[in-house]
Coordinates of C-alpha atoms in Angstrom, one line a residue:
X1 CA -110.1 -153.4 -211.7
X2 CA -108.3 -151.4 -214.6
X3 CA -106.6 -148.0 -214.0
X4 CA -105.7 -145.4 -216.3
X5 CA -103.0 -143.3 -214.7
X6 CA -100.2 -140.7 -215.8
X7 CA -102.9 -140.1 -215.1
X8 CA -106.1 -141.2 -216.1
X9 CA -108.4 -144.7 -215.0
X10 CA -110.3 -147.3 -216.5
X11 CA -111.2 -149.2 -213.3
X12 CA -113.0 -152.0 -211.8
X13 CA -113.3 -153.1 -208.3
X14 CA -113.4 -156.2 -206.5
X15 CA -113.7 -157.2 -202.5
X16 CA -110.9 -156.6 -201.2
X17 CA -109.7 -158.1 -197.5
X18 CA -110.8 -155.2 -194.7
X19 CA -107.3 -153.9 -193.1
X20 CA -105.7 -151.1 -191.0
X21 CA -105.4 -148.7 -193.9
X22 CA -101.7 -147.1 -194.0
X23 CA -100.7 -143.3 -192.8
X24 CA -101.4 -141.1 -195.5
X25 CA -99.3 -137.4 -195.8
X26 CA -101.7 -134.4 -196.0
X27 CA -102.2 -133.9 -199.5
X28 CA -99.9 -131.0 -200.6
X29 CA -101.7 -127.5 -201.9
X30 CA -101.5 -126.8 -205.8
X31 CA -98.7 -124.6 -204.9
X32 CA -96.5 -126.8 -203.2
X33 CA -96.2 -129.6 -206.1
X34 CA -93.5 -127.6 -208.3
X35 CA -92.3 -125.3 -205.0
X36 CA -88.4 -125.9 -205.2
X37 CA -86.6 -126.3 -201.9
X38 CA -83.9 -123.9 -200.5
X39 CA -81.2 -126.8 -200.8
X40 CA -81.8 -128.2 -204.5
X41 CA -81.8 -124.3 -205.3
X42 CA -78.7 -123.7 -204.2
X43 CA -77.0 -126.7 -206.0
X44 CA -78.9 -125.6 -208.9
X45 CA -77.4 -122.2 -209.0
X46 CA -73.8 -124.3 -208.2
X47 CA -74.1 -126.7 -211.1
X48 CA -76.3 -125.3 -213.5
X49 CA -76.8 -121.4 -213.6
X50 CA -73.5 -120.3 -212.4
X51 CA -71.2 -120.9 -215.7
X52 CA -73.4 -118.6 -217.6
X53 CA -73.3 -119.2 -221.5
X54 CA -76.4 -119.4 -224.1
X55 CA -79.9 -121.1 -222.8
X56 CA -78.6 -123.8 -225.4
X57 CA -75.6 -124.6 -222.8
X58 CA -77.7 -123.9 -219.6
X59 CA -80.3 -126.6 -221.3
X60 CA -77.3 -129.7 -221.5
X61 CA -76.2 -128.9 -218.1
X62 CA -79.8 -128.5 -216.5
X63 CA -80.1 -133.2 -217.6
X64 CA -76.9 -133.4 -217.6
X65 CA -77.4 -132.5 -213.6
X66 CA -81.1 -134.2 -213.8
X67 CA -79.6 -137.5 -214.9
X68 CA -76.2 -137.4 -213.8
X69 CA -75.0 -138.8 -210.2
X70 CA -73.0 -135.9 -209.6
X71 CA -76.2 -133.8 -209.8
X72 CA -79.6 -135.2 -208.8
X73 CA -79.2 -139.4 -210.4
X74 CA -82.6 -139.3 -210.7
X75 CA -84.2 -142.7 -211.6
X76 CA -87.4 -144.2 -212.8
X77 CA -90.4 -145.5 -210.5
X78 CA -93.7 -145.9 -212.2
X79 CA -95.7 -145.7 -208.5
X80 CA -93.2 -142.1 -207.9
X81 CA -96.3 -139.4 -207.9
X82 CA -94.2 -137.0 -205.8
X83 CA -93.7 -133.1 -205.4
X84 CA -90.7 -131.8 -206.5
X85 CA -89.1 -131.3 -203.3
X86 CA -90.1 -135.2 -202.8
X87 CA -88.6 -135.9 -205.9
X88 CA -85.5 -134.7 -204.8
X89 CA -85.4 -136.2 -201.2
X90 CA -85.9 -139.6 -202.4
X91 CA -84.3 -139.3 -206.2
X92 CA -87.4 -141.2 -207.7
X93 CA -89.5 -139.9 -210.5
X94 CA -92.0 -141.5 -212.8
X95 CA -92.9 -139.4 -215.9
X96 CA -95.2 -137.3 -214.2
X97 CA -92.9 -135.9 -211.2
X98 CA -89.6 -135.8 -213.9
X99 CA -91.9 -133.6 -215.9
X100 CA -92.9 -131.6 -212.8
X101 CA -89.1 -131.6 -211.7
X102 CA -88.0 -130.4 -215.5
X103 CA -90.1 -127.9 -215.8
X104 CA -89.4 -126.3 -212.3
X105 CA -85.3 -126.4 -212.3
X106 CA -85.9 -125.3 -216.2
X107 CA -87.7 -122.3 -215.2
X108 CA -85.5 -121.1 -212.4
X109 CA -82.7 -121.7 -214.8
X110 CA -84.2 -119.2 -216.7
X111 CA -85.5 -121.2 -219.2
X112 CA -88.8 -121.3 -221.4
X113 CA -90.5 -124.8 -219.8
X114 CA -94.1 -126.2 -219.8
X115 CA -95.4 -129.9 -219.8
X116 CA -96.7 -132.0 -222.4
X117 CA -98.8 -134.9 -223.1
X118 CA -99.4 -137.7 -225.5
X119 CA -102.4 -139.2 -225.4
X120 CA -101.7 -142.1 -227.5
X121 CA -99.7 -144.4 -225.7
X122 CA -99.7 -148.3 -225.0
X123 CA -97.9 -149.0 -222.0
X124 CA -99.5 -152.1 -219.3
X125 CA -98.9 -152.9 -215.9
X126 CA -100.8 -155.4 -213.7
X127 CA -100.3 -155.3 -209.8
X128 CA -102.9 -157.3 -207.8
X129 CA -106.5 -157.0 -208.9
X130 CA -106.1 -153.5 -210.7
X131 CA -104.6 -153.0 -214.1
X132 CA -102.8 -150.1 -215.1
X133 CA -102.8 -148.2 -218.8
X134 CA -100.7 -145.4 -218.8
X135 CA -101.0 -142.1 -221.0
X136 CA -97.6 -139.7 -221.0
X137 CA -96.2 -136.6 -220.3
X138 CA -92.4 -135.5 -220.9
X139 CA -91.2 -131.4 -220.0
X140 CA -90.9 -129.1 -223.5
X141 CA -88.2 -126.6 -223.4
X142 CA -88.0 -123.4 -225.8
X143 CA -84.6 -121.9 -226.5
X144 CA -84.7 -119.1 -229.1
X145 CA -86.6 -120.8 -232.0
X146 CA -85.9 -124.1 -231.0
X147 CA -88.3 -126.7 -229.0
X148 CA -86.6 -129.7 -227.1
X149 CA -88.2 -132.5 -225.1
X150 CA -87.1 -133.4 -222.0
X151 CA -88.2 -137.2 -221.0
X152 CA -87.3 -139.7 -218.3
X153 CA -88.9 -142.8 -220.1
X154 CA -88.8 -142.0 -224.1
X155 CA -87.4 -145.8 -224.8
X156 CA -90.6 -146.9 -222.5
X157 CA -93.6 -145.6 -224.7
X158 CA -95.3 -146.2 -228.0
X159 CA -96.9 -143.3 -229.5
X160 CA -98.2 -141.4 -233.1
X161 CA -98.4 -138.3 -232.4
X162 CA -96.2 -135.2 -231.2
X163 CA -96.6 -134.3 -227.7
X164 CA -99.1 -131.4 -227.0
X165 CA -98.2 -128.4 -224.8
X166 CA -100.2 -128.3 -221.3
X167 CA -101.0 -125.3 -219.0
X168 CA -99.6 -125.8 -215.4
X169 CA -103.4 -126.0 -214.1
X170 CA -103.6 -129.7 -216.5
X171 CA -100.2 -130.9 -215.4
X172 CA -100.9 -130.0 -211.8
X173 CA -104.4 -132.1 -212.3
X174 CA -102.6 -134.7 -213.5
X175 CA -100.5 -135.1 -210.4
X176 CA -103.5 -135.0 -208.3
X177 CA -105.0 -137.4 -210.6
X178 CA -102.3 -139.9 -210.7
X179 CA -102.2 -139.8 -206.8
X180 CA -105.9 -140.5 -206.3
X181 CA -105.2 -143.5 -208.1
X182 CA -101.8 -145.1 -205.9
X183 CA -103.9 -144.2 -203.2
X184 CA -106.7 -146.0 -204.2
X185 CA -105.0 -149.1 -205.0
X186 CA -102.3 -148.7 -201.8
X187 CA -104.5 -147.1 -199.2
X188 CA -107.7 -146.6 -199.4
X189 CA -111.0 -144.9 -201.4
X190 CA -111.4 -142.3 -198.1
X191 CA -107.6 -141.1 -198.9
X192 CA -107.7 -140.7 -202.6
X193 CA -110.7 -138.5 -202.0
X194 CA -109.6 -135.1 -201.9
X195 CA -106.8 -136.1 -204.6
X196 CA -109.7 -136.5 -206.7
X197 CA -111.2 -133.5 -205.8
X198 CA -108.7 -131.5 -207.1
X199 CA -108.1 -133.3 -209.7
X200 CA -111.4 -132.0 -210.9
X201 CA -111.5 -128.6 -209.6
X202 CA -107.9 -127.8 -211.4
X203 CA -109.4 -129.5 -214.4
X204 CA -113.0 -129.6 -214.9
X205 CA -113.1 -130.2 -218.5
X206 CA -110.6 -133.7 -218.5
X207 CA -112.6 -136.3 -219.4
X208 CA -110.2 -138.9 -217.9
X209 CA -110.5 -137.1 -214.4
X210 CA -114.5 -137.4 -214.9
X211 CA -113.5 -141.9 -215.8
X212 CA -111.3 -141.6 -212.8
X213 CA -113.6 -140.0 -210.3
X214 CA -116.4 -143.1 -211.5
X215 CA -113.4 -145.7 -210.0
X216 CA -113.2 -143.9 -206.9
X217 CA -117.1 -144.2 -206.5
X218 CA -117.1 -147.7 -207.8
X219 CA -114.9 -148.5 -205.0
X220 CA -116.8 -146.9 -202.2
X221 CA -119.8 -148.5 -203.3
X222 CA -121.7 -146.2 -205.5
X223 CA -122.5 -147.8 -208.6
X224 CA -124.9 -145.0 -209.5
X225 CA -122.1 -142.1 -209.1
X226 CA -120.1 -143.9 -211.0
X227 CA -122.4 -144.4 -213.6
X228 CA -122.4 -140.2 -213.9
X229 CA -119.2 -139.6 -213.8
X230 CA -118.6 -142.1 -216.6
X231 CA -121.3 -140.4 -218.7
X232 CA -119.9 -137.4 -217.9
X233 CA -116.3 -138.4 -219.2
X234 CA -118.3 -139.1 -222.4
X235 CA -120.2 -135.8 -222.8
X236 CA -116.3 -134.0 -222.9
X237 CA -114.9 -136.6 -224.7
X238 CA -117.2 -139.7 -227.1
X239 CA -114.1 -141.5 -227.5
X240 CA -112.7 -141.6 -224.1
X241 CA -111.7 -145.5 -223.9
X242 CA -111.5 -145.7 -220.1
X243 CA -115.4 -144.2 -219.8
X244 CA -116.1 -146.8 -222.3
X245 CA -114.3 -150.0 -221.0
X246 CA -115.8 -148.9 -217.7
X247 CA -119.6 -148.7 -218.5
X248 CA -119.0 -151.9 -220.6
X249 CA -118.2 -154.0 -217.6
X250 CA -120.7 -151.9 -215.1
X251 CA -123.5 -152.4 -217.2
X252 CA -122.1 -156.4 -217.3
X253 CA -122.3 -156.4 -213.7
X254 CA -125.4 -155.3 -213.3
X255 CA -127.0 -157.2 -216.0
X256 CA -128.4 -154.8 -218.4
X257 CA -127.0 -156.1 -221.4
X258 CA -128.9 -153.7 -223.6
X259 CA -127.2 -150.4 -222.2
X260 CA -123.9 -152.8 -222.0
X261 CA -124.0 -153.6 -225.7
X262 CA -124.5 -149.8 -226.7
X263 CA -121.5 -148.8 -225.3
X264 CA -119.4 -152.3 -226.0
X265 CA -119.6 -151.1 -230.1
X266 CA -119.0 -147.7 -229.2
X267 CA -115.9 -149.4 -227.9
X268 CA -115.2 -151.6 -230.3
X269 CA -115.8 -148.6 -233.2
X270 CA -112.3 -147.1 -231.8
X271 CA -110.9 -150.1 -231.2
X272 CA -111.1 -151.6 -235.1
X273 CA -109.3 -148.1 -235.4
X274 CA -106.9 -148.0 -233.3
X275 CA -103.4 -149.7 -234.3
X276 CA -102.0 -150.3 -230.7
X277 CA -104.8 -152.2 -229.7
X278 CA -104.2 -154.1 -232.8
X279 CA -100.7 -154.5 -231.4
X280 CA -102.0 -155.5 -227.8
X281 CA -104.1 -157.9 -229.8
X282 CA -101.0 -159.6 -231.9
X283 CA -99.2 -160.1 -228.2
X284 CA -101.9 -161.8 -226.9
X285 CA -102.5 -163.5 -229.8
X286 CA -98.9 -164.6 -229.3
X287 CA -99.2 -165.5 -225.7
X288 CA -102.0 -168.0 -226.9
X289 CA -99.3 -169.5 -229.1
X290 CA -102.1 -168.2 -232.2
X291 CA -98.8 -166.8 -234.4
X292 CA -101.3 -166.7 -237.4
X293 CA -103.7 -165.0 -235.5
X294 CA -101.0 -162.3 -233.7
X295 CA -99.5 -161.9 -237.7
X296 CA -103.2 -160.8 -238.8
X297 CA -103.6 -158.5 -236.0
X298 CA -99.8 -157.3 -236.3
X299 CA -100.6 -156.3 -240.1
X300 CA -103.7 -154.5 -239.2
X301 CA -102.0 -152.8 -236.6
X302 CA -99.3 -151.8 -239.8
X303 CA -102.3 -150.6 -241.9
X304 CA -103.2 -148.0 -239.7
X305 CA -100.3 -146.9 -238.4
X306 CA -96.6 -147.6 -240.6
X307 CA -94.5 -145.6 -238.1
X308 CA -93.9 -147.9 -235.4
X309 CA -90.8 -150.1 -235.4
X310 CA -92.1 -152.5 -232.9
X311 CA -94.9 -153.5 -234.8
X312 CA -92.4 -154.8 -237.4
X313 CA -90.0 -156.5 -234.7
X314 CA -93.6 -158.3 -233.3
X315 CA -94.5 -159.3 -237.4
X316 CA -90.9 -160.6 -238.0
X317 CA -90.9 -162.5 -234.5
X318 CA -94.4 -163.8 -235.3
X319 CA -93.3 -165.0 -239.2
X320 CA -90.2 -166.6 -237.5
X321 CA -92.6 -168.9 -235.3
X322 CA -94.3 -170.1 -238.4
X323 CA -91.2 -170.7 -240.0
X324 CA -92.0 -168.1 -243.2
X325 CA -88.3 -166.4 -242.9
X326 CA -88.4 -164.9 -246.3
X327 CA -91.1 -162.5 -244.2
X328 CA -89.4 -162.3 -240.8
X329 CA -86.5 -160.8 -242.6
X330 CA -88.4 -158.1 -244.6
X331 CA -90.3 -157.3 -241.5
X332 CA -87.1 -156.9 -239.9
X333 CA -85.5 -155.1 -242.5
X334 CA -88.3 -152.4 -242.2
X335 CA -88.0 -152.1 -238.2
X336 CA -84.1 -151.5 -238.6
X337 CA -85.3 -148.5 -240.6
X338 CA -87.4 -146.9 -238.8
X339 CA -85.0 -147.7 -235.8
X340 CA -82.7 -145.3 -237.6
X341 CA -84.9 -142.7 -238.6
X342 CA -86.5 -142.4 -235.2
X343 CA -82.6 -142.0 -234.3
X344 CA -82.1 -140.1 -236.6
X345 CA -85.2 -137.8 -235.2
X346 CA -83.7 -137.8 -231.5
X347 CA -80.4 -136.5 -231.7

């Protein structure tokens, strides 16, 4: 099984063992993801909004008291799909609830605060029989003319592009999104349900809630609904990778190889196209011990995108294994600089 979370799923399913499925909290209404409690409020107002000064000052003490242990120490869990007054009981976040979390303590801090997304990310996780790709989001902050970006995991993503503003009604899906899929893999198909639900009434037009909602049905045992929903995902979006990956492997399954190799070069058509699967390419390549192999993919990765220091670090490191230095070092050379000019970018 494959997931696409931040939100969004490619998925598969497999048996899994029959067992008493875990208590599940009532799923929280729209209204009560970014609702801040009475308690962080108040040490808000203690540590943040009290000293007054421009929205410029109000900004660096709002993650100074995010990040800091003498405010809220928050810290990174990727499976942390929590409201923001869970977020602050527990003091775990993944991207998703530190963007929620940002945006609400920005806002009663009197500041300009949305969400954003990046579509374009490459960032793997496998745990049991379901494998994780993850998309982004990060909180954007307006002070006066200036934007800022907010983000609990900026070292941990790969991306192109900018991030995109969101409305509140997308980042909310996303949350319900992102929970349908822990439950799915943690509890069970009947409790990611309504999650799912949601996910699509708050967002009807997000193809990767449309790929999602096909796992969920592939899981409970509707092959057919999640043929739909797949197809669906494709009608609002041709491209959309987990729809693809999805109806590639259905159609496998259930041996119609004609439909299957439609949409397996519809696949491959982004794919060729796409430098980070290049780069997912080169690091298997490299896990194969194929360093020639990982070098070719590495440079193709390079030809579509040049921005990207890691593809450099994975060319030089590639070179090095066939003993062609002279290369390793110019590859090198070129990650240190854009090391510096993504720095450079940052601060």
């Amino acid at each position: 099984m494959v997931i696409w979370a931040y939100a969004a799923i490619l998925a598969w399913s497999v048996a899994v063992p029959a067992s008493v499925a875990p208590v599940v909290s009532p799923m929280p209404r729209p209204e009560q993801v970014m609702a801040v409690p009475p308690e962080l409020r108040t040490q808000l107002q203690q540590q943040v909004i009290d000293a007054g000064g421009s929205g410029r000052s109000r900004l660096e003490r709002l993650v100074d008291f995010l990040f800091q242990k003498a405010g809220l120490g928050m810290e990174y869990s990727a499976d942390a799909t929590l409201t923001v007054e869970q977020a602050y009981r527990t003091r775990q976040a993944n991207c998703l609830t530190f963007t929620l979390l940002t945006v609400a303590l920005a806002r009663e801090s009197g500041l300009e605060a949305y969400g954003q997304e990046l579509d374009d990310i490459v960032a793997w996780r496998v745990d049991g029989n379901i494998i994780y790709g993850f998309n982004h989001v990060n909180a954007g902050i307006t002070v006066g003319h200036s934007r800022f970006t907010v983000d609990v995991a900026r070292e941990l993503v790969m991306a192109r592009d900018l991030p995109k503003p969101i409305s509140d009604q997308r980042l909310l899906a996303l949350y319900y999104s992102n929970r349908a899929a822990e439950l799915l893999a943690g509890a069970s198909p009947a409790a990611a349900v309504p999650y799912m639900a949601m996910a699509l009434q708050l967002a009807p037009r997000y193809a990767g809630a449309w790929a999602n909602a096909g796992v969920l049905d592939l899981r409970q045992g509707d092959p057919r609904a999640a043929e739909r929903n797949y197809l669906k995902a494709l009608t609002l979006d041709p491209k959309n990778a987990s729809a693809l990956v999805n109806l590639v492997m259905l159609y496998g399954n259930n041996g119609d190889e004609s439909r299957r190799a439609i949409y397996a070069r519809r696949l491959e058509e982004i794919q060729v196209k796409d430098p980070y699967f290049q780069f997912l390419q080169a690091e298997d390549d490299e896990k194969q011990g194929d360093y020639a192999g990982a070098v070719q993919h590495y440079r193709r990765a390079i030809r579509l995108y040049d921005g990207d220091s890691r593809f450099y670090l994975g060319l030089a490191h590639a070179y090095q294994q066939l003993g062609e230095e002279r290369d390793a070092q110019r590859a090198m050379n070129r990650a240190a600089a854009l090391s510096r000019h993504s720095a450079g970018n940052r601060n």
